[in-house]
């Protein structure tokens, strides 16, 4: 048993010395800036407003947050969160 564990440890150490592939650089992340679209507060939710918000904020995607909806707490620099009230009026715009 001890001999088997020693062989496994030796094999693992030898594998760590093997040449590693060079890591590919990560693509530059697109960052959202909600300050550019604060004028959309009070506007009604629509495909045209969503397209305008994406274009001006620099975000890659929009998440509409409705009252009482469950949202994940993960932070994404490329996501725009548009909060709306029950009538579909934008009440807040935040990135993340």
CSV table of C-alpha atoms in Angstrom, one decimal:
chain,number,residue,atom,x,y,z
A,1,UNK,CA,0.0,0.0,0.0
A,2,UNK,CA,2.8,2.4,1.0
A,3,UNK,CA,4.7,1.5,-2.2
A,4,UNK,CA,1.6,2.2,-4.3
A,5,UNK,CA,1.2,5.6,-2.7
A,6,UNK,CA,4.8,6.4,-3.2
A,7,UNK,CA,4.6,5.5,-6.9
A,8,UNK,CA,1.5,7.7,-7.3
A,9,UNK,CA,3.2,10.6,-5.7
A,10,UNK,CA,6.3,10.1,-7.9
A,11,UNK,CA,4.1,9.9,-11.0
A,12,UNK,CA,2.3,13.1,-10.0
A,13,UNK,CA,5.5,15.0,-9.5
A,14,UNK,CA,6.8,13.8,-12.9
A,15,UNK,CA,3.6,15.0,-14.6
A,16,UNK,CA,4.1,18.4,-13.0
A,17,UNK,CA,7.5,18.7,-14.8
A,18,UNK,CA,6.0,18.0,-18.2
A,19,UNK,CA,6.0,21.0,-20.6
A,20,UNK,CA,2.9,23.0,-20.3
A,21,UNK,CA,0.9,24.5,-23.2
A,22,UNK,CA,1.2,28.3,-23.3
A,23,UNK,CA,-2.1,29.8,-22.1
A,24,UNK,CA,-4.1,31.8,-24.6
A,25,UNK,CA,-4.6,35.5,-23.6
A,26,UNK,CA,-8.1,36.2,-22.4
A,27,UNK,CA,-10.2,38.5,-24.7
A,28,UNK,CA,-10.6,42.1,-23.4
A,29,UNK,CA,-13.8,42.3,-21.4
A,30,UNK,CA,-16.4,44.8,-22.4
A,31,UNK,CA,-17.4,47.0,-19.5
A,32,UNK,CA,-20.8,48.5,-19.0
A,33,UNK,CA,-21.3,52.1,-18.0
A,34,UNK,CA,-24.8,52.8,-16.7
A,35,UNK,CA,-24.0,56.5,-16.2
A,36,UNK,CA,-24.4,57.0,-19.9
A,37,UNK,CA,-28.1,55.9,-19.9
A,38,UNK,CA,-29.6,57.4,-16.8
A,39,UNK,CA,-31.9,59.5,-19.0
A,40,UNK,CA,-33.8,56.2,-19.8
A,41,UNK,CA,-35.4,56.3,-16.3
A,42,UNK,CA,-39.1,56.9,-16.7
A,43,UNK,CA,-39.2,55.4,-20.3
A,44,UNK,CA,-41.3,52.4,-21.1
A,45,UNK,CA,-39.6,49.0,-21.8
A,46,UNK,CA,-39.4,48.3,-25.5
A,47,UNK,CA,-37.0,46.6,-28.0
A,48,UNK,CA,-35.9,50.0,-29.2
A,49,UNK,CA,-35.1,51.2,-25.7
A,50,UNK,CA,-33.2,48.0,-25.1
A,51,UNK,CA,-31.1,48.4,-28.3
A,52,UNK,CA,-30.4,52.1,-27.4
A,53,UNK,CA,-29.4,51.1,-23.8
A,54,UNK,CA,-27.0,48.4,-25.1
A,55,UNK,CA,-25.4,50.7,-27.7
A,56,UNK,CA,-24.9,53.6,-25.3
A,57,UNK,CA,-23.9,51.7,-22.2
A,58,UNK,CA,-21.3,49.5,-23.9
A,59,UNK,CA,-22.8,46.3,-22.4
A,60,UNK,CA,-23.1,43.1,-24.3
A,61,UNK,CA,-26.4,42.0,-22.8
A,62,UNK,CA,-29.4,43.4,-20.9
A,63,UNK,CA,-31.2,41.8,-18.0
A,64,UNK,CA,-34.7,43.1,-17.3
A,65,UNK,CA,-35.4,43.0,-13.6
A,66,UNK,CA,-39.1,43.1,-12.8
A,67,UNK,CA,-40.7,43.5,-9.3
A,68,UNK,CA,-40.4,40.3,-7.3
A,69,UNK,CA,-38.3,38.6,-9.8
A,70,UNK,CA,-35.4,36.4,-8.7
A,71,UNK,CA,-32.0,37.3,-10.1
A,72,UNK,CA,-28.6,35.7,-9.6
A,73,UNK,CA,-26.0,37.6,-7.6
A,74,UNK,CA,-23.1,37.0,-10.0
A,75,UNK,CA,-21.4,40.2,-11.2
A,76,UNK,CA,-20.8,40.5,-14.9
A,77,UNK,CA,-18.9,43.6,-16.2
A,78,UNK,CA,-20.6,43.2,-19.6
A,79,UNK,CA,-24.2,43.1,-18.3
A,80,UNK,CA,-26.7,45.9,-18.0
A,81,UNK,CA,-29.5,45.5,-15.4
A,82,UNK,CA,-32.6,47.5,-16.3
A,83,UNK,CA,-35.1,47.6,-13.4
A,84,UNK,CA,-38.7,48.2,-14.2
A,85,UNK,CA,-41.9,48.7,-12.2
A,86,UNK,CA,-45.1,46.7,-12.7
A,87,UNK,CA,-46.1,48.9,-15.6
A,88,UNK,CA,-42.8,48.4,-17.5
A,89,UNK,CA,-41.3,51.8,-16.7
A,90,UNK,CA,-37.6,51.8,-16.2
A,91,UNK,CA,-36.8,52.8,-12.6
A,92,UNK,CA,-33.1,52.1,-12.4
A,93,UNK,CA,-30.1,51.1,-14.6
A,94,UNK,CA,-27.1,49.4,-13.1
A,95,UNK,CA,-24.2,47.3,-14.5
A,96,UNK,CA,-23.4,43.9,-13.1
